[in-house]
Amino acid sequence: ELPNSPPALEKGTKDPVPKSYAFDPQAMNWMYMGDTPTDHHPGTGGVTYGTLHRMSRIPVIGAMIQNRVNQIAAFATVQRGRYGLGFEVALQDASKAPTPAQLKRAREIESLLMEAGGRHGPGGFEPFLRMIVRDSLTYDQVNFEVLHSKGSLRSGKLKPLGFVPVDPQTIRRAKPTPKAKDSGRYDPFTKSAYVQVVDDKLVNEFMYEELAFGVRRPRSSLFINGYGYPELEELIAVITNLLNAETYNSVNFTNGVHASTILTLKSRMDARAFTSFKRDIMSMMVGPRNAKRTPIIQLDPTREFGEDLKAIPLGQSNREMEYSSWINWLLKIAASVFQIDPAEIGFVYGNEGDSSMLNQRGPEERIAHSQDKGLRPLLRAIQSWINHWIVEPIDEDYKFRFVGFDSLSEFHKTDLDVKRVRSYMTIN
């Protein structure tokens, strides 16, 4: 019996089943079109999977996602040295010393993970991790198919032999059966727990054990139906403002070089001469693609003495609109939602309220703090998915875990030993 596992059921008793509703049966009327789901992400307020994908390709957002993808990829190999990053498969009970047979079994599971589906997989464990991390940070939904040998999953004798990532844009929860609608809860043992939809056609059905459905930011709302909460949906307003600010500034370099103004001319020239003058001025001041055409008007010079030519500005400068501060504010908000310090992607800002550089943390310390906030939860989520759908079905006595994140480097360990000898320890 595993540590902290629930007590075994007495003979003749049944597994307890929750009676609370897990979804709103009426919500199914608008979540689905006929028998197939819509393209909208059910965990958002009507945003489609395609929109989330396009938002993830915005350079600043893409840099945040790619940074986390690269950090997770560093854990994609088995840890062989005591100071390196990687993963390991170990006994569930860490207090027990593994026997040679148990160590061999752990190495077999590690080899299966490294293959990641063999010839059907993405080419190894690292490409698999890169794919699911990007999917999670884009849709807050991770799906991978667990490959079993031929036979019946209900027998409990089949073990996972591999796993391949699946595009979350095509995966939905299956439409509840009439019995599930009456109870308000999904039946995990139904033949069809998840479905795959391609070109508005249902092409595949999966049992619960056949397809992993990982959510990193779960919610208990009945209207969410177990789907995730993508950071990109939370940042719609911020990303829109960021794009508008970039467009505003880029127009100065693509659609003209002059500020928007009105020229006022006080002159005694007749209409024919003024039209000729106006034509010459317009040809010199119009921007590319006929942008920012400058209007010119002629005033009656008899009301005042002399002739005059004035330019009346209509626009404001970027500095007056605090353009740089606005961009930096939007970047900070986006980074905070993704739980990443802007220093990780090359934007180093001072701490709010600091009046001296002595009070500010250096980039190295800030990056370490950022990884504690954002990288660790992501690692824990991936661990739970791999353990639940792959390692535990293979052998419940083992667990998968990422290691090396808290390991000291060889230099720091040597420095720590020197300090111990100088203070409270003696050399044997």
JSON list of N, CA and C in Angstrom, two decimals, residues 74-80 84-90 106-107 109-115 125-126 129 383 386 400-404:
[
{"chain": "A", "resi": 74, "resn": "ALA", "atom": "N", "xyz": [15.78, 22.04, -20.61]},
{"chain": "A", "resi": 74, "resn": "ALA", "atom": "CA", "xyz": [17.02, 21.68, -19.92]},
{"chain": "A", "resi": 74, "resn": "ALA", "atom": "C", "xyz": [16.84, 20.49, -18.98]},
{"chain": "A", "resi": 75, "resn": "PHE", "atom": "N", "xyz": [15.59, 20.15, -18.64]},
{"chain": "A", "resi": 75, "resn": "PHE", "atom": "CA", "xyz": [15.30, 19.02, -17.75]},
{"chain": "A", "resi": 75, "resn": "PHE", "atom": "C", "xyz": [14.95, 17.75, -18.53]},
{"chain": "A", "resi": 76, "resn": "ALA", "atom": "N", "xyz": [15.16, 17.74, -19.84]},
{"chain": "A", "resi": 76, "resn": "ALA", "atom": "CA", "xyz": [14.64, 16.66, -20.69]},
{"chain": "A", "resi": 76, "resn": "ALA", "atom": "C", "xyz": [15.55, 15.43, -20.74]},
{"chain": "A", "resi": 77, "resn": "THR", "atom": "N", "xyz": [16.62, 15.39, -19.98]},
{"chain": "A", "resi": 77, "resn": "THR", "atom": "CA", "xyz": [17.50, 14.23, -19.96]},
{"chain": "A", "resi": 77, "resn": "THR", "atom": "C", "xyz": [17.56, 13.65, -18.55]},
{"chain": "A", "resi": 78, "resn": "VAL", "atom": "N", "xyz": [17.93, 12.40, -18.47]},
{"chain": "A", "resi": 78, "resn": "VAL", "atom": "CA", "xyz": [18.08, 11.74, -17.17]},
{"chain": "A", "resi": 78, "resn": "VAL", "atom": "C", "xyz": [19.28, 12.36, -16.45]},
{"chain": "A", "resi": 79, "resn": "GLN", "atom": "N", "xyz": [19.11, 12.71, -15.19]},
{"chain": "A", "resi": 79, "resn": "GLN", "atom": "CA", "xyz": [20.21, 13.28, -14.43]},
{"chain": "A", "resi": 79, "resn": "GLN", "atom": "C", "xyz": [21.22, 12.20, -14.10]},
{"chain": "A", "resi": 80, "resn": "ARG", "atom": "N", "xyz": [22.43, 12.39, -14.59]},
{"chain": "A", "resi": 80, "resn": "ARG", "atom": "CA", "xyz": [23.50, 11.43, -14.30]},
{"chain": "A", "resi": 80, "resn": "ARG", "atom": "C", "xyz": [24.49, 11.98, -13.29]},
{"chain": "A", "resi": 84, "resn": "GLY", "atom": "N", "xyz": [23.75, 18.40, -12.15]},
{"chain": "A", "resi": 84, "resn": "GLY", "atom": "CA", "xyz": [23.08, 18.78, -13.39]},
{"chain": "A", "resi": 84, "resn": "GLY", "atom": "C", "xyz": [21.57, 18.78, -13.29]},
{"chain": "A", "resi": 85, "resn": "LEU", "atom": "N", "xyz": [20.93, 19.46, -14.25]},
{"chain": "A", "resi": 85, "resn": "LEU", "atom": "CA", "xyz": [19.48, 19.45, -14.35]},
{"chain": "A", "resi": 85, "resn": "LEU", "atom": "C", "xyz": [19.04, 18.19, -15.09]},
{"chain": "A", "resi": 86, "resn": "GLY", "atom": "N", "xyz": [17.82, 17.74, -14.80]},
{"chain": "A", "resi": 86, "resn": "GLY", "atom": "CA", "xyz": [17.30, 16.56, -15.49]},
{"chain": "A", "resi": 86, "resn": "GLY", "atom": "C", "xyz": [16.08, 16.02, -14.77]},
{"chain": "A", "resi": 87, "resn": "PHE", "atom": "N", "xyz": [15.82, 14.73, -14.97]},
{"chain": "A", "resi": 87, "resn": "PHE", "atom": "CA", "xyz": [14.71, 14.07, -14.29]},
{"chain": "A", "resi": 87, "resn": "PHE", "atom": "C", "xyz": [15.16, 12.69, -13.84]},
{"chain": "A", "resi": 88, "resn": "GLU", "atom": "N", "xyz": [14.36, 12.09, -12.99]},
{"chain": "A", "resi": 88, "resn": "GLU", "atom": "CA", "xyz": [14.65, 10.73, -12.54]},
{"chain": "A", "resi": 88, "resn": "GLU", "atom": "C", "xyz": [13.34, 10.04, -12.20]},
{"chain": "A", "resi": 89, "resn": "VAL", "atom": "N", "xyz": [13.37, 8.73, -12.23]},
{"chain": "A", "resi": 89, "resn": "VAL", "atom": "CA", "xyz": [12.27, 7.90, -11.77]},
{"chain": "A", "resi": 89, "resn": "VAL", "atom": "C", "xyz": [12.74, 7.19, -10.52]},
{"chain": "A", "resi": 90, "resn": "ALA", "atom": "N", "xyz": [12.06, 7.40, -9.41]},
{"chain": "A", "resi": 90, "resn": "ALA", "atom": "CA", "xyz": [12.48, 6.86, -8.12]},
{"chain": "A", "resi": 90, "resn": "ALA", "atom": "C", "xyz": [11.28, 6.22, -7.43]},
{"chain": "A", "resi": 106, "resn": "ALA", "atom": "N", "xyz": [13.39, 1.15, -12.53]},
{"chain": "A", "resi": 106, "resn": "ALA", "atom": "CA", "xyz": [13.36, 2.61, -12.69]},
{"chain": "A", "resi": 106, "resn": "ALA", "atom": "C", "xyz": [14.06, 3.03, -13.97]},
{"chain": "A", "resi": 107, "resn": "ARG", "atom": "N", "xyz": [15.19, 2.37, -14.30]},
{"chain": "A", "resi": 107, "resn": "ARG", "atom": "CA", "xyz": [15.91, 2.70, -15.54]},
{"chain": "A", "resi": 107, "resn": "ARG", "atom": "C", "xyz": [15.07, 2.34, -16.76]},
{"chain": "A", "resi": 109, "resn": "ILE", "atom": "N", "xyz": [11.78, 2.47, -16.97]},
{"chain": "A", "resi": 109, "resn": "ILE", "atom": "CA", "xyz": [10.76, 3.51, -17.12]},
{"chain": "A", "resi": 109, "resn": "ILE", "atom": "C", "xyz": [11.39, 4.79, -17.67]},
{"chain": "A", "resi": 110, "resn": "GLU", "atom": "N", "xyz": [12.60, 5.11, -17.23]},
{"chain": "A", "resi": 110, "resn": "GLU", "atom": "CA", "xyz": [13.29, 6.29, -17.75]},
{"chain": "A", "resi": 110, "resn": "GLU", "atom": "C", "xyz": [13.56, 6.15, -19.25]},
{"chain": "A", "resi": 111, "resn": "SER", "atom": "N", "xyz": [13.93, 4.95, -19.68]},
{"chain": "A", "resi": 111, "resn": "SER", "atom": "CA", "xyz": [14.17, 4.72, -21.11]},
{"chain": "A", "resi": 111, "resn": "SER", "atom": "C", "xyz": [12.88, 4.91, -21.91]},
{"chain": "A", "resi": 112, "resn": "LEU", "atom": "N", "xyz": [11.76, 4.44, -21.37]},
{"chain": "A", "resi": 112, "resn": "LEU", "atom": "CA", "xyz": [10.47, 4.61, -22.06]},
{"chain": "A", "resi": 112, "resn": "LEU", "atom": "C", "xyz": [10.14, 6.10, -22.20]},
{"chain": "A", "resi": 113, "resn": "LEU", "atom": "N", "xyz": [10.41, 6.87, -21.13]},
{"chain": "A", "resi": 113, "resn": "LEU", "atom": "CA", "xyz": [10.13, 8.31, -21.19]},
{"chain": "A", "resi": 113, "resn": "LEU", "atom": "C", "xyz": [11.02, 9.00, -22.22]},
{"chain": "A", "resi": 114, "resn": "MET", "atom": "N", "xyz": [12.27, 8.60, -22.30]},
{"chain": "A", "resi": 114, "resn": "MET", "atom": "CA", "xyz": [13.19, 9.22, -23.24]},
{"chain": "A", "resi": 114, "resn": "MET", "atom": "C", "xyz": [12.78, 8.95, -24.69]},
{"chain": "A", "resi": 115, "resn": "GLU", "atom": "N", "xyz": [12.18, 7.79, -24.95]},
{"chain": "A", "resi": 115, "resn": "GLU", "atom": "CA", "xyz": [11.75, 7.48, -26.31]},
{"chain": "A", "resi": 115, "resn": "GLU", "atom": "C", "xyz": [10.51, 8.26, -26.71]},
{"chain": "A", "resi": 125, "resn": "PHE", "atom": "N", "xyz": [12.13, 12.88, -25.79]},
{"chain": "A", "resi": 125, "resn": "PHE", "atom": "CA", "xyz": [11.46, 13.52, -24.67]},
{"chain": "A", "resi": 125, "resn": "PHE", "atom": "C", "xyz": [11.56, 15.04, -24.73]},
{"chain": "A", "resi": 126, "resn": "GLU", "atom": "N", "xyz": [12.69, 15.56, -25.22]},
{"chain": "A", "resi": 126, "resn": "GLU", "atom": "CA", "xyz": [12.84, 17.01, -25.28]},
{"chain": "A", "resi": 126, "resn": "GLU", "atom": "C", "xyz": [11.84, 17.67, -26.24]},
{"chain": "A", "resi": 129, "resn": "LEU", "atom": "N", "xyz": [8.50, 17.71, -24.49]},
{"chain": "A", "resi": 129, "resn": "LEU", "atom": "CA", "xyz": [8.36, 18.74, -23.46]},
{"chain": "A", "resi": 129, "resn": "LEU", "atom": "C", "xyz": [8.18, 20.12, -24.08]},
{"chain": "A", "resi": 383, "resn": "GLN", "atom": "N", "xyz": [5.12, 17.28, -13.97]},
{"chain": "A", "resi": 383, "resn": "GLN", "atom": "CA", "xyz": [5.34, 16.07, -13.17]},
{"chain": "A", "resi": 383, "resn": "GLN", "atom": "C", "xyz": [4.03, 15.35, -12.90]},
{"chain": "A", "resi": 386, "resn": "ILE", "atom": "N", "xyz": [2.62, 13.58, -16.10]},
{"chain": "A", "resi": 386, "resn": "ILE", "atom": "CA", "xyz": [3.39, 12.39, -16.50]},
{"chain": "A", "resi": 386, "resn": "ILE", "atom": "C", "xyz": [3.18, 11.26, -15.51]},
{"chain": "A", "resi": 400, "resn": "PHE", "atom": "N", "xyz": [7.83, 9.97, -11.12]},
{"chain": "A", "resi": 400, "resn": "PHE", "atom": "CA", "xyz": [8.69, 10.79, -11.97]},
{"chain": "A", "resi": 400, "resn": "PHE", "atom": "C", "xyz": [8.84, 12.15, -11.32]},
{"chain": "A", "resi": 401, "resn": "ARG", "atom": "N", "xyz": [10.04, 12.72, -11.38]},
{"chain": "A", "resi": 401, "resn": "ARG", "atom": "CA", "xyz": [10.26, 14.04, -10.83]},
{"chain": "A", "resi": 401, "resn": "ARG", "atom": "C", "xyz": [11.45, 14.71, -11.51]},
{"chain": "A", "resi": 402, "resn": "PHE", "atom": "N", "xyz": [11.35, 16.04, -11.61]},
{"chain": "A", "resi": 402, "resn": "PHE", "atom": "CA", "xyz": [12.46, 16.83, -12.11]},
{"chain": "A", "resi": 402, "resn": "PHE", "atom": "C", "xyz": [13.43, 17.11, -10.96]},
{"chain": "A", "resi": 403, "resn": "VAL", "atom": "N", "xyz": [14.72, 17.03, -11.24]},
{"chain": "A", "resi": 403, "resn": "VAL", "atom": "CA", "xyz": [15.73, 17.20, -10.20]},
{"chain": "A", "resi": 403, "resn": "VAL", "atom": "C", "xyz": [16.81, 18.14, -10.70]},
{"chain": "A", "resi": 404, "resn": "GLY", "atom": "N", "xyz": [17.57, 18.67, -9.74]},
{"chain": "A", "resi": 404, "resn": "GLY", "atom": "CA", "xyz": [18.70, 19.54, -10.06]},
{"chain": "A", "resi": 404, "resn": "GLY", "atom": "C", "xyz": [18.38, 21.02, -9.95]}
]
